[in-house]
Coordinates of C-alpha atoms in Angstrom, one line a residue:
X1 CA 3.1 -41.6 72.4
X2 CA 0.2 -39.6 73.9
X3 CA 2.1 -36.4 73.3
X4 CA 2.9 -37.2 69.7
X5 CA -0.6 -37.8 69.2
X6 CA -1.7 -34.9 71.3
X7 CA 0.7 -32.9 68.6
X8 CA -0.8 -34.3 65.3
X9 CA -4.3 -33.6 66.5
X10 CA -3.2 -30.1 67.4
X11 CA -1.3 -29.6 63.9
X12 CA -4.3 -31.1 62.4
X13 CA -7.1 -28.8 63.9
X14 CA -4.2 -25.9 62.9
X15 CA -4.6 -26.9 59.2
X16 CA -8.1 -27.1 59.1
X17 CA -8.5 -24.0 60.6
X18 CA -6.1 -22.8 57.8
X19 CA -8.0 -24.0 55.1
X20 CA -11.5 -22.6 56.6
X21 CA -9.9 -19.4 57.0
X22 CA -9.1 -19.2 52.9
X23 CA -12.5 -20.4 52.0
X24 CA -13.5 -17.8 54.1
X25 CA -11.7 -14.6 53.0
X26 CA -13.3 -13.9 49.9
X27 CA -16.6 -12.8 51.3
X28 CA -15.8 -10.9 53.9
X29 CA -12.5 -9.6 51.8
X30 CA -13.1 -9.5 48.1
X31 CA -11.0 -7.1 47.2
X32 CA -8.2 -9.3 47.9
X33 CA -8.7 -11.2 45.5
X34 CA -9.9 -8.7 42.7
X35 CA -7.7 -7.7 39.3
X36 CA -4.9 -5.0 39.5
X37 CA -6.9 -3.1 37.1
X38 CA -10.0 -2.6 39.6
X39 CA -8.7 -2.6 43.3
X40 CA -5.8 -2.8 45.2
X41 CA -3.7 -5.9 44.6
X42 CA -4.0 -9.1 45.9
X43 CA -2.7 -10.3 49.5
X44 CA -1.4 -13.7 48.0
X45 CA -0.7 -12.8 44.5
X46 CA 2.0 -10.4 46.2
X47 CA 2.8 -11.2 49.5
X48 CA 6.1 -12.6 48.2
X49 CA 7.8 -10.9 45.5
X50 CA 7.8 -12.9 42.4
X51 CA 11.5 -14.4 41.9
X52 CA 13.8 -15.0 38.7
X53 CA 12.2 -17.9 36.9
X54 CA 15.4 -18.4 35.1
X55 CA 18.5 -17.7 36.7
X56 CA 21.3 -19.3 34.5
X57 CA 19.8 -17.6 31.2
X58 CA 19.7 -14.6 32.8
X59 CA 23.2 -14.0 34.0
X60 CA 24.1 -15.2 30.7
X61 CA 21.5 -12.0 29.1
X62 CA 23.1 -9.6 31.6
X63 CA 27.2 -10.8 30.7
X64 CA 25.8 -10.7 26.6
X65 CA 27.7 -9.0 23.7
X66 CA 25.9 -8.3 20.8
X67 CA 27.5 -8.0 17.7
X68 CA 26.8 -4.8 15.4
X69 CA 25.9 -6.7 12.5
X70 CA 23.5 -8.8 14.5
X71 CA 22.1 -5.5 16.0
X72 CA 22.4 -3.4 12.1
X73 CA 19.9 -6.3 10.7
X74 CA 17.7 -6.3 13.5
X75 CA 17.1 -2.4 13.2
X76 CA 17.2 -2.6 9.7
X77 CA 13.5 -1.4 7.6
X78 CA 11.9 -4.0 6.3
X79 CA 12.2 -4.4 2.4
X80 CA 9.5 -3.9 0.2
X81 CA 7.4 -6.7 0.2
X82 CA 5.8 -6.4 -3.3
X83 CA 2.7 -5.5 -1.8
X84 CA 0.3 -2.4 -1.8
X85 CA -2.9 -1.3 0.1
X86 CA -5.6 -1.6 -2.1
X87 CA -8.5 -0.2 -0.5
X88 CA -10.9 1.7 -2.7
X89 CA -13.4 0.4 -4.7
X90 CA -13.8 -1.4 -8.2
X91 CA -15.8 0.9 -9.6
X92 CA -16.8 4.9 -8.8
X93 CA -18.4 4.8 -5.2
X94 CA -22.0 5.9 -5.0
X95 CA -24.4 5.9 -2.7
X96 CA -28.0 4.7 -2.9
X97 CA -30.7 7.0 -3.9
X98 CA -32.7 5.7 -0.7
X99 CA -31.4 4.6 2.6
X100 CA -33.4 1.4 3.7
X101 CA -33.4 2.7 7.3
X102 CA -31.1 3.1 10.5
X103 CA -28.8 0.9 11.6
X104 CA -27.9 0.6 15.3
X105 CA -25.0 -1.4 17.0
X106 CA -23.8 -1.6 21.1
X107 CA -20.2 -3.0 21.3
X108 CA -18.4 -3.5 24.3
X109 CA -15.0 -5.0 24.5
X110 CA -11.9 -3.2 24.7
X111 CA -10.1 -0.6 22.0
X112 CA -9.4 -3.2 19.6
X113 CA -12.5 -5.2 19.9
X114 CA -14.6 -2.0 19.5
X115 CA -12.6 -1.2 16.9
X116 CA -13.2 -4.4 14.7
X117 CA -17.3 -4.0 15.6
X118 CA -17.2 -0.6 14.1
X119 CA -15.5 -2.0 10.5
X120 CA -17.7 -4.8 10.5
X121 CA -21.3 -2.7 11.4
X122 CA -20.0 -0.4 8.4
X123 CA -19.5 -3.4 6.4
X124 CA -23.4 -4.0 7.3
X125 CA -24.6 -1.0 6.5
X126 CA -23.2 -1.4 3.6
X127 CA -24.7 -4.6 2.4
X128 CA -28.4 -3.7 3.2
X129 CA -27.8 0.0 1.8
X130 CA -28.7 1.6 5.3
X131 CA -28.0 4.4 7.3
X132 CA -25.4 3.7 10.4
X133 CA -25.6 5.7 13.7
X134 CA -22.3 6.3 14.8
X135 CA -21.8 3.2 17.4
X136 CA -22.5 3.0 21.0
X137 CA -20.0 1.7 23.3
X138 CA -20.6 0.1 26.3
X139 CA -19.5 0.8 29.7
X140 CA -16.3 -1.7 30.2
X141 CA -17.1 -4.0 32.3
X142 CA -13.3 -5.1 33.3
X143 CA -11.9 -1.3 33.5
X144 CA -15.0 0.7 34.5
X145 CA -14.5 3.1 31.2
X146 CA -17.7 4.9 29.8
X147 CA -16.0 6.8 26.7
X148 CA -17.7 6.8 24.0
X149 CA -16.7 6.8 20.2
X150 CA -16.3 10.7 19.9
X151 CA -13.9 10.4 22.9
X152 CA -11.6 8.0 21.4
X153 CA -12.3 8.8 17.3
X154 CA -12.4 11.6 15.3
X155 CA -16.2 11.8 14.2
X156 CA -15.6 14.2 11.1
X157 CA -13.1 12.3 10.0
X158 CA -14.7 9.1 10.0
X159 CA -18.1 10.3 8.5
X160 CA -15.9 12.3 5.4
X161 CA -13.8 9.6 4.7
X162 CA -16.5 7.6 3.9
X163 CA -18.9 9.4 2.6
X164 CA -19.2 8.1 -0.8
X165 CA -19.7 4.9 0.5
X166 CA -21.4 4.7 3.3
X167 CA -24.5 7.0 4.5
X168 CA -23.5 8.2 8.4
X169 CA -25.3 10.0 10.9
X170 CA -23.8 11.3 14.3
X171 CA -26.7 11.0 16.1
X172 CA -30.3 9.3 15.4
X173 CA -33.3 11.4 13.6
X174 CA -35.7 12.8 16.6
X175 CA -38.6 10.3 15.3
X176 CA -36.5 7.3 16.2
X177 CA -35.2 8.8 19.3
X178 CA -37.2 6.2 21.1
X179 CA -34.8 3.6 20.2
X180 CA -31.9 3.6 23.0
X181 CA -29.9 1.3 24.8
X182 CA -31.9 2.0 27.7
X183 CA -35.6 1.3 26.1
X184 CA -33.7 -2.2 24.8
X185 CA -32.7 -3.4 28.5
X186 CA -36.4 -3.3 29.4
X187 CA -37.9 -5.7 27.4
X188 CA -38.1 -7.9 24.4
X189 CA -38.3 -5.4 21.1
X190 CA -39.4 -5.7 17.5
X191 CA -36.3 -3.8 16.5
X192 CA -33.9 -5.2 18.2
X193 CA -32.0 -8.2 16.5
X194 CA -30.6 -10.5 19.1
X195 CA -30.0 -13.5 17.2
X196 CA -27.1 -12.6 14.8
X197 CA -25.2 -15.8 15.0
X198 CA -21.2 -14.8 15.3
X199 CA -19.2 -15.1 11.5
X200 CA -23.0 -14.0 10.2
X201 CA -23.1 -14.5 6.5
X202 CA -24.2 -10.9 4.5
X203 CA -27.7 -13.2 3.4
X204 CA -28.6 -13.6 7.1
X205 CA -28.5 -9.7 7.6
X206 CA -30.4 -9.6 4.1
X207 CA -32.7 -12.2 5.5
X208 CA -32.8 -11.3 8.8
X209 CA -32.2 -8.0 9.5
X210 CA -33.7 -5.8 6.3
X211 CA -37.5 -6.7 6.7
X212 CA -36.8 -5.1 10.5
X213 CA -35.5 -1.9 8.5
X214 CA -38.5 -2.2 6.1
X215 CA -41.3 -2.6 8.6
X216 CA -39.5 0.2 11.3
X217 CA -36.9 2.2 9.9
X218 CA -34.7 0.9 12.2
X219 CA -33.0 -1.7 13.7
X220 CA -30.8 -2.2 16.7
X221 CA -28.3 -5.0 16.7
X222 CA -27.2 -6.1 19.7
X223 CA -24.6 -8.4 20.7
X224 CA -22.8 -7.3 18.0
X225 CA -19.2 -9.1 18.6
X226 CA -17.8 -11.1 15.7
X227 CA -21.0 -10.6 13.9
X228 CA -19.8 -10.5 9.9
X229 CA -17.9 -13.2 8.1
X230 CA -14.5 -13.4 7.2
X231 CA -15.1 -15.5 4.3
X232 CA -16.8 -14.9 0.6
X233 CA -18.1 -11.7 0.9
X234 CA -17.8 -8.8 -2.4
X235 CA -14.2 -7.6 -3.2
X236 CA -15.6 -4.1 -2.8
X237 CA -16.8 -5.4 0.9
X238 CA -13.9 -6.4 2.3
X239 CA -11.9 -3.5 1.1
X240 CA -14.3 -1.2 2.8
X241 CA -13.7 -3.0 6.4
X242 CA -10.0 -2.4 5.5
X243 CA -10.4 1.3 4.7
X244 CA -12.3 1.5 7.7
X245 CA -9.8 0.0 9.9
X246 CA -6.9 1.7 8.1
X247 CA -7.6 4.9 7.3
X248 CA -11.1 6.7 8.8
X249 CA -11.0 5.4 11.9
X250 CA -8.6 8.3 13.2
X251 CA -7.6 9.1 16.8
X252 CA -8.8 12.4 18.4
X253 CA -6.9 15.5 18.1
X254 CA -5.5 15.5 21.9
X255 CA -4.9 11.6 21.8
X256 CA -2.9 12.0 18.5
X257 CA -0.9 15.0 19.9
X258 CA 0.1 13.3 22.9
X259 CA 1.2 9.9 21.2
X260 CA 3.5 12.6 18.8
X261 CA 4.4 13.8 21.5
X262 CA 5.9 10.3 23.4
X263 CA 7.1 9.3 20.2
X264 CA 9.1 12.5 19.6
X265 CA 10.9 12.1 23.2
X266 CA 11.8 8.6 22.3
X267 CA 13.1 9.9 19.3
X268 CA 14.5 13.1 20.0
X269 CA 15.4 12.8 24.1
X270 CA 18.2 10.4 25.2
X271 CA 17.7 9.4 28.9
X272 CA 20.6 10.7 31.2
X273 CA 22.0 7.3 31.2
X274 CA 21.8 6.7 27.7
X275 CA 24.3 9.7 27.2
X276 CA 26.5 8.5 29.5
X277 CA 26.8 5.4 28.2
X278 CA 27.8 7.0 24.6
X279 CA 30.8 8.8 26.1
X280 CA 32.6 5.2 27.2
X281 CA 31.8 3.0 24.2
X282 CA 34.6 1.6 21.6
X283 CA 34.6 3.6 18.5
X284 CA 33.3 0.8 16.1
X285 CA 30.1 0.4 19.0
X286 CA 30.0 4.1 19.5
X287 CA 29.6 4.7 15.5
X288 CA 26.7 2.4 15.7
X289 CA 24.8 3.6 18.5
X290 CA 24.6 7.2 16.5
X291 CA 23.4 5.5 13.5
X292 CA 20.5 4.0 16.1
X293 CA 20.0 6.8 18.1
X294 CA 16.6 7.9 17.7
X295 CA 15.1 4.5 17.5
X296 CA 12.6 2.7 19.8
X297 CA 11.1 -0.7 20.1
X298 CA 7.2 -0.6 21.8
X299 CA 7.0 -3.9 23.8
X300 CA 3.6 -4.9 24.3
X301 CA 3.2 -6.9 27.9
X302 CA -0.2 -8.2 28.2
X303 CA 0.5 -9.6 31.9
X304 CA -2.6 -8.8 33.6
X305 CA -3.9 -10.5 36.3
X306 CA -6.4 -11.5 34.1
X307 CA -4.3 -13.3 31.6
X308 CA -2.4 -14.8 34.1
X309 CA -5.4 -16.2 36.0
X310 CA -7.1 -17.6 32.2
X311 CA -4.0 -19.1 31.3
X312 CA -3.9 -21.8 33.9
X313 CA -0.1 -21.6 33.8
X314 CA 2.6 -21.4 36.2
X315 CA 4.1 -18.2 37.0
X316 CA 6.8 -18.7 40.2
X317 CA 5.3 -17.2 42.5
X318 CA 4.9 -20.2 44.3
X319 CA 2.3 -21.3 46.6
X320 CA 0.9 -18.5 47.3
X321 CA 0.7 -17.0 44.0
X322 CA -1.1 -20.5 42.6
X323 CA -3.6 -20.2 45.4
X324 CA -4.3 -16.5 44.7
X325 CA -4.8 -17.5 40.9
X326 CA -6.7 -20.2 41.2
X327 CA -9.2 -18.6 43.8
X328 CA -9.8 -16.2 41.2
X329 CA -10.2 -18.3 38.7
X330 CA -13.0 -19.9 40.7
X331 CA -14.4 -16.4 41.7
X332 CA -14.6 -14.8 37.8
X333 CA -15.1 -17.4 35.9
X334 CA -16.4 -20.4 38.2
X335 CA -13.5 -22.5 37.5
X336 CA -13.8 -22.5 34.5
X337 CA -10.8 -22.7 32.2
X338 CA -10.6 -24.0 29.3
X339 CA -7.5 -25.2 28.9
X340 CA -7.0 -26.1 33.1
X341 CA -7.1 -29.8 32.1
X342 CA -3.6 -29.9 30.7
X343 CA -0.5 -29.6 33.0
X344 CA 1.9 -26.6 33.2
X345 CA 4.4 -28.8 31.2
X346 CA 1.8 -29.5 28.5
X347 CA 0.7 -25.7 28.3
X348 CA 4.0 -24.6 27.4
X349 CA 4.8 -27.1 25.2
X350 CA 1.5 -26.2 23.3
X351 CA 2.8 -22.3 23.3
X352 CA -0.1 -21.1 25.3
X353 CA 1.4 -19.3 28.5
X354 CA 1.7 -16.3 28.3
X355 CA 5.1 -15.0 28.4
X356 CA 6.5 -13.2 32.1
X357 CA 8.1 -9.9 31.4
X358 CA 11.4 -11.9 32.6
X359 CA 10.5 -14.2 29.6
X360 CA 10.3 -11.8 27.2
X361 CA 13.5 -9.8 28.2
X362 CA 15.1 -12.9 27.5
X363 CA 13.5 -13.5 24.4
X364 CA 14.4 -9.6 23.4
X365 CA 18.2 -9.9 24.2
X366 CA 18.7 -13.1 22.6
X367 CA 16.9 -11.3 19.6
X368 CA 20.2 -9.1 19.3
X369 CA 18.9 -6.1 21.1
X370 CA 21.5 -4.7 23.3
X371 CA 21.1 -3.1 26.8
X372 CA 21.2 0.1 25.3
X373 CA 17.8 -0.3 23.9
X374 CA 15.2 2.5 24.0
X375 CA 12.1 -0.1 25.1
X376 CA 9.2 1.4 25.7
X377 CA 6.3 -0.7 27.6
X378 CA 2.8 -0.4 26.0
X379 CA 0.1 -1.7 28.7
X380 CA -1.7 -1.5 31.4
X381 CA -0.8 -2.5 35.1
X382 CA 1.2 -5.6 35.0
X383 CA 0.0 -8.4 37.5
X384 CA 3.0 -8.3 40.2
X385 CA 3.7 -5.0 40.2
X386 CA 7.6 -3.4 40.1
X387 CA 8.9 -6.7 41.2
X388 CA 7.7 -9.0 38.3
X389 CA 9.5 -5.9 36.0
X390 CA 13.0 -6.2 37.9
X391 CA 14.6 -8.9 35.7
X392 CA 13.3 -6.9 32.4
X393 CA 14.3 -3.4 33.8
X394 CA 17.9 -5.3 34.4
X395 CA 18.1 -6.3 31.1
X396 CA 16.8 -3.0 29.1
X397 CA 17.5 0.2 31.8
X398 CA 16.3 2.2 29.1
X399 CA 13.0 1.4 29.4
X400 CA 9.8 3.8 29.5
X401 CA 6.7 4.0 29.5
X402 CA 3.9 6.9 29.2
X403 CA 4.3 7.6 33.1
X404 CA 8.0 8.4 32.5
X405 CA 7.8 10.7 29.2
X406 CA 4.7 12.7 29.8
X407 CA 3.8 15.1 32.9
X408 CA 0.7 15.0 34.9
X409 CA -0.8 17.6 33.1
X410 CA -0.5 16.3 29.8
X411 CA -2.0 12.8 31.4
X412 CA -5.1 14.8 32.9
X413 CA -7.3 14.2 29.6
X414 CA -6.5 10.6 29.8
X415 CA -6.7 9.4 33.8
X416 CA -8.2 6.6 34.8
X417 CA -9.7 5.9 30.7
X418 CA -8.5 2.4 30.2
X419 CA -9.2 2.8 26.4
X420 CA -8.2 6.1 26.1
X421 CA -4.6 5.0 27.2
X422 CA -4.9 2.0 25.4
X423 CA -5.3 4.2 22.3
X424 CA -2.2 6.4 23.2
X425 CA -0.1 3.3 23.0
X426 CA -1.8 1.8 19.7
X427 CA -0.8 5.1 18.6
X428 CA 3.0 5.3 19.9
X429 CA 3.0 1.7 18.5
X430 CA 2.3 2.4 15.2
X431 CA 5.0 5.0 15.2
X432 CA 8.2 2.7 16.4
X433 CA 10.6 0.9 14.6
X434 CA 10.1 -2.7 15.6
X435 CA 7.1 -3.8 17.5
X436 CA 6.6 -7.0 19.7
X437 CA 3.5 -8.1 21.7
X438 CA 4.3 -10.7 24.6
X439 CA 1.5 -12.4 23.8
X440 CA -1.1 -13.0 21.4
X441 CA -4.1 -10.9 22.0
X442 CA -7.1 -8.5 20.5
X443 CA -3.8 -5.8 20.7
X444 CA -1.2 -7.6 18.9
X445 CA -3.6 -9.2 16.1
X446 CA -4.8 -5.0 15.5
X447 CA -1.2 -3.9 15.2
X448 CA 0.3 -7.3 13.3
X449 CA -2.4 -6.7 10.9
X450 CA -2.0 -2.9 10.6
X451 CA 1.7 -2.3 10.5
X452 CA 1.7 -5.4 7.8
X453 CA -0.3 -3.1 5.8
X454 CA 2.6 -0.5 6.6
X455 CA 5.1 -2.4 5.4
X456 CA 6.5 -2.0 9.4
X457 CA 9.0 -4.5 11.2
X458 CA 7.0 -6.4 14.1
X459 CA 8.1 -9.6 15.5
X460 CA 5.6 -12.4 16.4
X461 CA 7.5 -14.8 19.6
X462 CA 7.7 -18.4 18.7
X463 CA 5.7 -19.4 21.5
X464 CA 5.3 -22.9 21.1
X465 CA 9.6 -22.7 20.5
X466 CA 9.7 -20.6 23.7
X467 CA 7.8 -22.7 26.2
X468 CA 9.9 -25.4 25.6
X469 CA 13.0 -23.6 25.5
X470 CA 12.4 -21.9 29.1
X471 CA 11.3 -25.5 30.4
X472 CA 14.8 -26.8 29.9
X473 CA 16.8 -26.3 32.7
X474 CA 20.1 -27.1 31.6
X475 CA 20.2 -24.8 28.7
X476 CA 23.0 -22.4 28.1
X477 CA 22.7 -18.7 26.7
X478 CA 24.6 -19.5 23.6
X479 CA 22.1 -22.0 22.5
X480 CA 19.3 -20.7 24.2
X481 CA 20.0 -17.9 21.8
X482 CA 21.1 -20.1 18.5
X483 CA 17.6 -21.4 19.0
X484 CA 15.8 -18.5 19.4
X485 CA 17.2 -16.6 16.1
X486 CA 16.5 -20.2 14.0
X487 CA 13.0 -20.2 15.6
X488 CA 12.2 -16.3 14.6
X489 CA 13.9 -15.9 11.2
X490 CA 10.6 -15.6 9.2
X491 CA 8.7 -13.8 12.4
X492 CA 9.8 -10.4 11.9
X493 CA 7.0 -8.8 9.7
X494 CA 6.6 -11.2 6.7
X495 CA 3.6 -10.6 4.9
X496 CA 1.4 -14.0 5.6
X497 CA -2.0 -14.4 3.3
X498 CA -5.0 -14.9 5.7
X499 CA -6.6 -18.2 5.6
X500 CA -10.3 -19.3 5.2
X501 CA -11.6 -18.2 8.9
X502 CA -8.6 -16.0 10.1
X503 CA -9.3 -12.2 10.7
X504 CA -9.0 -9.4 7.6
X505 CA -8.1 -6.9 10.5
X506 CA -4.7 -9.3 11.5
X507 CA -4.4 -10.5 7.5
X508 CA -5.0 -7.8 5.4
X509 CA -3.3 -9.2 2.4
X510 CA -4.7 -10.5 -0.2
X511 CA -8.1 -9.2 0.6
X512 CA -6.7 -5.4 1.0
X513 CA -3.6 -5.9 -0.7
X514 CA -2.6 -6.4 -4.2
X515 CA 0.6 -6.5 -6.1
X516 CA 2.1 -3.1 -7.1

């Protein structure tokens, strides 16, 4: 008896000494627990290398035989929708005879974020007749990246394709060069409009923002996230954010020539195993794999550390990989999640965990895509590394991604420029055949909404299907795969009208759209 209780009081003083030792770590050893995309990884996250969440549908992926018919309308263009850009204006664009003043604006936010702020402080300029300063971008504050809009746009091209519409200056006049980001971080200024409330109606800016242009010359807006409505705004308006969007805000030269460049390997250059594989296939399969030889499908991941922590969801990593998560969580963002209330069960259910890349490969197979498929993976470090990949690199050996198509030298311009990359892959996106996003997200809303205005193939997962399609246990590939083409018949590019609040930049139709 004393020995038994001399044990439990050892095993006991053992656990505590456990859990003092966790609440411990992060102090002394932050960057344990810090993202993929700004230190080293994570002890727990990846002490154990994440397993198959899904075993049974995975063997049944791997054994899979996928009809050409299924695969011929699954490549096939999509037909024309009855739908055309409509961009330009109602009437003959003119400017006004006098600029009310300067406009300033300080975005921060990622590619796709910065790139919506941009359309939107046109759009502004626009309503009070004023003068915009090409956009400052703020340093990242997730992946460390200073560039600025001439790194990642074409200046010229933006200011000339515009030019009879809106009045653009590359930098501010020398008797407003008072006015920077650092003389607004130092104090409370007259200039400086802090208080533009997000989905901002065009009469606050008239109300609010043009007597600061009439009394200075200039105004600085700043936050300036979300800041223009969606809703009843001019025609002439709203195509102008489009045409911004769409058509001036260009790529750089060297960022342009390298996407064409990835794009024409995964066109042009068959992988040595992709060769091989031609030279053993049934002449019916073989006679198909010409016709799609040549095509790609961009897969966009989105399974950052970040995501996965925000999510509240249940990856299987197990223990250790919940406690690494939700340390983090409690670290970033205080523990607070938003959705952390509801259980993993409920999450899913809901659609709102974010897929795994095993997930996805599953969802891609069933889909029709064969294991001959030229997948190439558009994002940033995924949150477990080469092991969390495994299943999907199984399923789709043909898969690339910029590391594998370009040499270092061609990568120099680009190293270590989180938006820079980001708008390589925006770039090689918009350039495949089909394009799929993992999850829903500031990159797969840019490129839903552009490539609908392209008439371009892109399928949107069924998440709410897919959560509770990967939560039953006993499902078999056949039906796992019956249910997934029911569940993503009308996913694959449709045309969908925005609604009263949704985003012109995901919907362009019928705002930017008309019939032909």
């Amino acid at each position: 008896m004393k020995l038994e209780y001399l044990y439990q009081l050892n095993h006991s003083q053992k656990s505590a000494f456990a859990a003092v030792f966790v609440i411990l770590l992060p102090p002394f050893f932050p960057n344990l627990f810090q993202p993929l995309g700004r230190a080293s990884p994570s002890m727990f996250s990846e002490w154990n290398a994440p397993r198959p969440m899904h075993v049974a549908l995975l063997d049944g992926a791997l054994q899979r035989q996928t009809s050409v018919e299924l695969q011929t309308s699954l490549w096939s263009p999509l037909a024309y929708q009855g739908l055309k850009p409509c961009i330009e204006p109602s009437k003959s664009p003119s400017l006004p005879e006098k600029s009310q003043g300067y406009i300033q604006v300080f975005l921060d936010g990622g590619l796709n974020q910065q790139k919506m702020g941009i359309c939107d402080a046109v759009a502004v300029a626009k309503i009070l007749n004023a003068t915009l300063v090409i956009p400052h971008f703020e340093v990242n504050p997730v992946w460390k990246d200073s560039s600025s809009f001439g790194d990642i746009f074409d200046v010229d091209h933006f200011i000339d394709a515009l030019r009879n519409e809106v009045s653009i200056v590359k930098e501010i006049p020398s008797d407003y060069s008072w006015s920077t980001r650092e003389y607004y971080a130092t104090g409370i200024r007259a200039t400086r409009i802090k208080t533009a409330p997000v989905q901002a109606t065009a009469d606050w800016y008239i109300e609010n923002v043009l007597p600061v242009l009439q009394s200075y010359g200039i105004a600085a807006i700043a936050p300036f996230s979300h800041r223009l409505t969606f809703n009843n705004l001019p025609t002439d308006i709203q195509r102008l954010r489009c045409k911004v969007n769409f058509e001036a805000l260009n790529f750089v030269p060297h960022i342009t020539e390298l996407g064409s460049a990835i794009v024409h390997r995964l066109h042009h250059t068959p992988s040595i195993k992709q060769a091989e594989w031609n030279d053993y296939l049934p002449e019916e399969t073989n006679k198909f794999v010409k016709q799609q030889t040549g095509k790609f499908v961009v897969l966009h991941l989105r399974f950052d550390k970040d995501m996965a922590a925000h999510s509240a969801c249940d990856f299987g990593g197990g223990k250790a990989e919940k406690l690494a998560l939700a340390k983090y969580r409690q670290v970033i963002w205080q523990g607070r999640v938003l959705n952390s209330q509801f259980t993993d069960e409920e999450l899913r259910n809901q659609g709102r965990c974010p897929l795994t890349p095993e997930e996805i490969g599953l969802l891609l197979a069933a889909l029709g895509f064969s294991n001959r498929t030229r997948l190439y993976l558009a994002s940033h470090k995924v949150y477990g590394g080469g092991a969390r990949l495994a299943s999907l690199n199984k399923l789709f050996p043909l898969m690339e991604d910029k590391k594998s198509l370009v040499t270092t030298e061609e990568l120099t311009k680009v190293k270590g420029k989180a938006s820079l990359l980001a708008a390589i892959d925006y770039y090689v996106s918009m350039h495949s055949d089909i394009f799929i996003s993992a999850s829903p997200g500031n990159m797969h809303n840019a490129l839903v909404g552009h490539r609908a205005y392209k008439n371009l193939k892109t399928i949107r997962p069924n998440m709410a299907l897919l959560g509770q399609l990967f939560q039953n246990k006993s499902i078999g590939w056949s039906e796992f795969q019956r249910a997934v083409l029911d569940g993503h018949k009308n996913r694959q590019g449709q045309i969908r009208l925005r609604k009263e609040k949704q985003s012109i930049y995901t919907y362009p139709a019928p705002d930017c759209m008309c019939r032909a």
